[in-house]
Structure formats: C-alpha cells, structure tokens
Short mmCIF file of C-alpha atoms in Angstrom, two decimals:
data_model
loop_
_atom_site.label_atom_id
_atom_site.label_comp_id
_atom_site.label_asym_id
_atom_site.label_seq_id
_atom_site.Cartn_x
_atom_site.Cartn_y
_atom_site.Cartn_z
CA GLN B 219 -27.62 -18.51 -70.99
CA VAL B 220 -30.14 -19.71 -68.42
CA GLN B 221 -30.16 -23.40 -67.61
CA LEU B 222 -32.44 -25.39 -65.33
CA VAL B 223 -31.33 -28.80 -64.12
CA GLU B 224 -33.73 -31.09 -62.28
CA SER B 225 -32.83 -33.96 -60.00
CA GLY B 226 -34.50 -36.26 -57.52
CA GLY B 227 -36.82 -38.27 -59.70
CA GLY B 228 -37.04 -42.04 -59.50
CA LEU B 229 -39.19 -45.04 -58.71
CA VAL B 230 -41.27 -45.06 -55.55
CA GLN B 231 -44.13 -47.15 -54.22
CA ALA B 232 -47.59 -45.70 -53.82
CA GLY B 233 -47.83 -43.78 -50.57
CA GLY B 234 -44.17 -42.89 -50.63
CA SER B 235 -42.42 -39.55 -51.00
CA LEU B 236 -39.92 -37.91 -53.31
CA ARG B 237 -38.22 -34.53 -53.29
CA LEU B 238 -37.39 -32.94 -56.61
CA SER B 239 -34.80 -30.21 -56.94
CA CYS B 240 -34.14 -27.75 -59.72
CA ALA B 241 -31.10 -25.51 -59.90
CA LEU B 242 -31.01 -22.44 -62.13
CA SER B 243 -27.72 -21.16 -63.52
CA GLY B 244 -27.00 -18.01 -65.49
CA ARG B 245 -28.83 -14.66 -65.10
CA THR B 246 -28.82 -15.23 -61.35
CA SER B 247 -29.00 -11.50 -60.73
CA SER B 248 -32.61 -11.57 -61.92
CA ARG B 249 -35.63 -12.05 -59.66
CA TYR B 250 -38.01 -14.65 -61.01
CA ALA B 251 -40.89 -16.95 -60.27
CA MET B 252 -40.39 -20.69 -60.58
CA GLY B 253 -42.62 -23.68 -60.89
CA TRP B 254 -43.16 -27.31 -61.73
CA PHE B 255 -45.15 -28.96 -64.48
CA ARG B 256 -45.60 -32.59 -65.39
CA GLN B 257 -46.51 -34.61 -68.44
CA ALA B 258 -47.69 -38.19 -68.40
CA PRO B 259 -47.56 -40.38 -71.53
CA GLY B 260 -50.37 -39.52 -73.89
CA LYS B 261 -51.49 -36.56 -71.82
CA GLU B 262 -51.05 -32.82 -72.03
CA ARG B 263 -48.60 -30.94 -69.87
CA GLU B 264 -50.12 -30.13 -66.49
CA PHE B 265 -49.33 -27.33 -64.08
CA VAL B 266 -48.26 -28.63 -60.67
CA ALA B 267 -47.02 -25.77 -58.49
CA ALA B 268 -45.40 -22.35 -58.56
CA ILE B 269 -43.66 -20.07 -56.11
CA SER B 270 -42.96 -16.36 -56.07
CA TRP B 271 -39.50 -14.88 -55.89
CA SER B 272 -39.89 -14.16 -52.17
CA GLY B 273 -41.24 -17.64 -51.49
CA VAL B 274 -44.21 -16.18 -49.65
CA MET B 275 -46.77 -16.88 -52.35
CA THR B 276 -47.36 -20.37 -53.66
CA TYR B 277 -49.90 -21.66 -56.13
CA TYR B 278 -50.89 -25.26 -56.75
CA GLY B 279 -52.71 -27.22 -59.37
CA ASN B 280 -55.58 -29.39 -58.24
CA SER B 281 -53.53 -32.57 -58.42
CA ALA B 282 -50.89 -31.19 -56.04
CA LYS B 283 -53.00 -29.58 -53.35
CA ALA B 284 -52.56 -31.05 -49.86
CA ARG B 285 -49.86 -33.52 -51.00
CA PHE B 286 -47.10 -31.48 -52.64
CA THR B 287 -45.14 -28.55 -51.27
CA ILE B 288 -43.05 -26.15 -53.32
CA SER B 289 -40.24 -24.18 -51.75
CA ARG B 290 -37.10 -22.36 -52.81
CA ASP B 291 -33.67 -21.33 -51.64
CA ASN B 292 -32.63 -18.18 -53.46
CA ALA B 293 -29.11 -18.38 -52.11
CA LYS B 294 -28.76 -21.61 -54.08
CA ASN B 295 -31.00 -20.55 -57.01
CA THR B 296 -32.90 -23.75 -56.36
CA VAL B 297 -36.56 -24.70 -56.19
CA TYR B 298 -37.86 -27.86 -54.58
CA LEU B 299 -40.98 -29.97 -54.86
CA GLN B 300 -41.72 -32.21 -51.91
CA MET B 301 -44.18 -34.86 -52.99
CA ASN B 302 -45.93 -36.95 -50.36
CA SER B 303 -48.60 -39.65 -50.50
CA LEU B 304 -47.68 -40.38 -54.08
CA LYS B 305 -50.16 -42.19 -56.30
CA PRO B 306 -49.64 -44.16 -59.51
CA GLU B 307 -51.40 -41.35 -61.38
CA ASP B 308 -48.56 -39.03 -60.34
CA THR B 309 -46.29 -40.94 -62.71
CA ALA B 310 -44.96 -38.45 -65.25
CA VAL B 311 -41.96 -36.50 -66.39
CA TYR B 312 -41.66 -33.50 -64.11
CA TYR B 313 -40.33 -30.27 -65.55
CA CYS B 314 -38.97 -27.28 -63.71
CA ALA B 315 -39.69 -23.87 -65.19
CA ALA B 316 -38.69 -20.28 -64.54
CA ASP B 317 -40.11 -17.00 -65.74
CA LEU B 318 -37.54 -14.24 -65.59
CA THR B 319 -40.14 -11.62 -66.55
CA THR B 320 -42.11 -11.92 -63.32
CA THR B 321 -41.75 -12.53 -59.59
CA GLN B 322 -45.38 -13.62 -59.25
CA ALA B 323 -46.27 -17.27 -58.69
CA GLN B 324 -49.61 -17.26 -60.46
CA ALA B 325 -48.03 -16.02 -63.67
CA ILE B 326 -46.28 -19.39 -64.00
CA ALA B 327 -49.65 -21.13 -64.18
CA ASN B 328 -51.26 -18.58 -66.48
CA ARG B 329 -48.71 -18.44 -69.28
CA PRO B 330 -45.87 -20.69 -70.50
CA PRO B 331 -42.67 -19.82 -68.65
CA ASN B 332 -39.73 -18.82 -70.78
CA TYR B 333 -37.21 -21.31 -69.40
CA TRP B 334 -37.55 -25.05 -68.91
CA GLY B 335 -35.49 -27.89 -67.55
CA GLN B 336 -34.95 -31.17 -69.34
CA GLY B 337 -37.31 -33.09 -67.06
CA THR B 338 -36.97 -35.84 -64.49
CA GLN B 339 -38.96 -39.06 -64.50
CA VAL B 340 -41.14 -39.92 -61.52
CA THR B 341 -42.66 -43.39 -61.49
CA VAL B 342 -45.06 -44.48 -58.77
CA SER B 343 -45.77 -48.20 -58.57
CA SER B 344 -48.99 -49.59 -57.17
#
C-alpha cells in the first residue's frame, strides 16, 4: 500500500516562503516520478511542479516558474517544494502525487498520477 504524507503547510505573509515535504511509504523499491498540484476554493486542480526519478529533470506550471523549486531525496523517499515570494493567489490546498508507472517528470503533468497525498493547506495573507 503506497501512502503519501505531506507536511509544511501553514499561514504566511505575502512575500514569504514555505517548504512543503511529502514522504512516500510502501513500494519503495519502485522508481517513480513525483509532483505537486494545488486546488484553490472554487477552482480546478492545477499542476504546480514535477520531478523525475533521478531529480535531473524538473517541470513547472506557469504559476510556479521562477518562484518555486521542486527537489527530492530518494534515500528518504521524499519530495520537497520550496515556495518563495508567495502571493495571496498561491493560497490553496497543495497535494503531493506520485506515478509509479513512470520515472519521467512531464508525465506527471500530462496525466493524473496514480497516488495522491491528503493535501496540506497553504494560506498567504496580503
């Protein structure tokens, strides 16, 4: 049974930073791509960032480019999302995702991953 557990969300002022973490447990012998999505109230789920198994390839949604950085530590089965220069419009529930059928980052953005975390709330005040 694969589980993804996010942490690191919270309340931050505009211009501030947060670092989200997501740990995967179970099936850790697999090689897999991971990513982050977000969903704001009343809006559709939005792709944020993805990273390949090796960590060499990363892929970002338009809202994340130049402000967010995705990284991973395979020894810890953990993916991170460093978010800088946060804006009120970044307020959303952030979900970690993993696709155990691929090691490619772009695949995370192109099709719904097969495993999801429960989400962590990020609130940016103005």
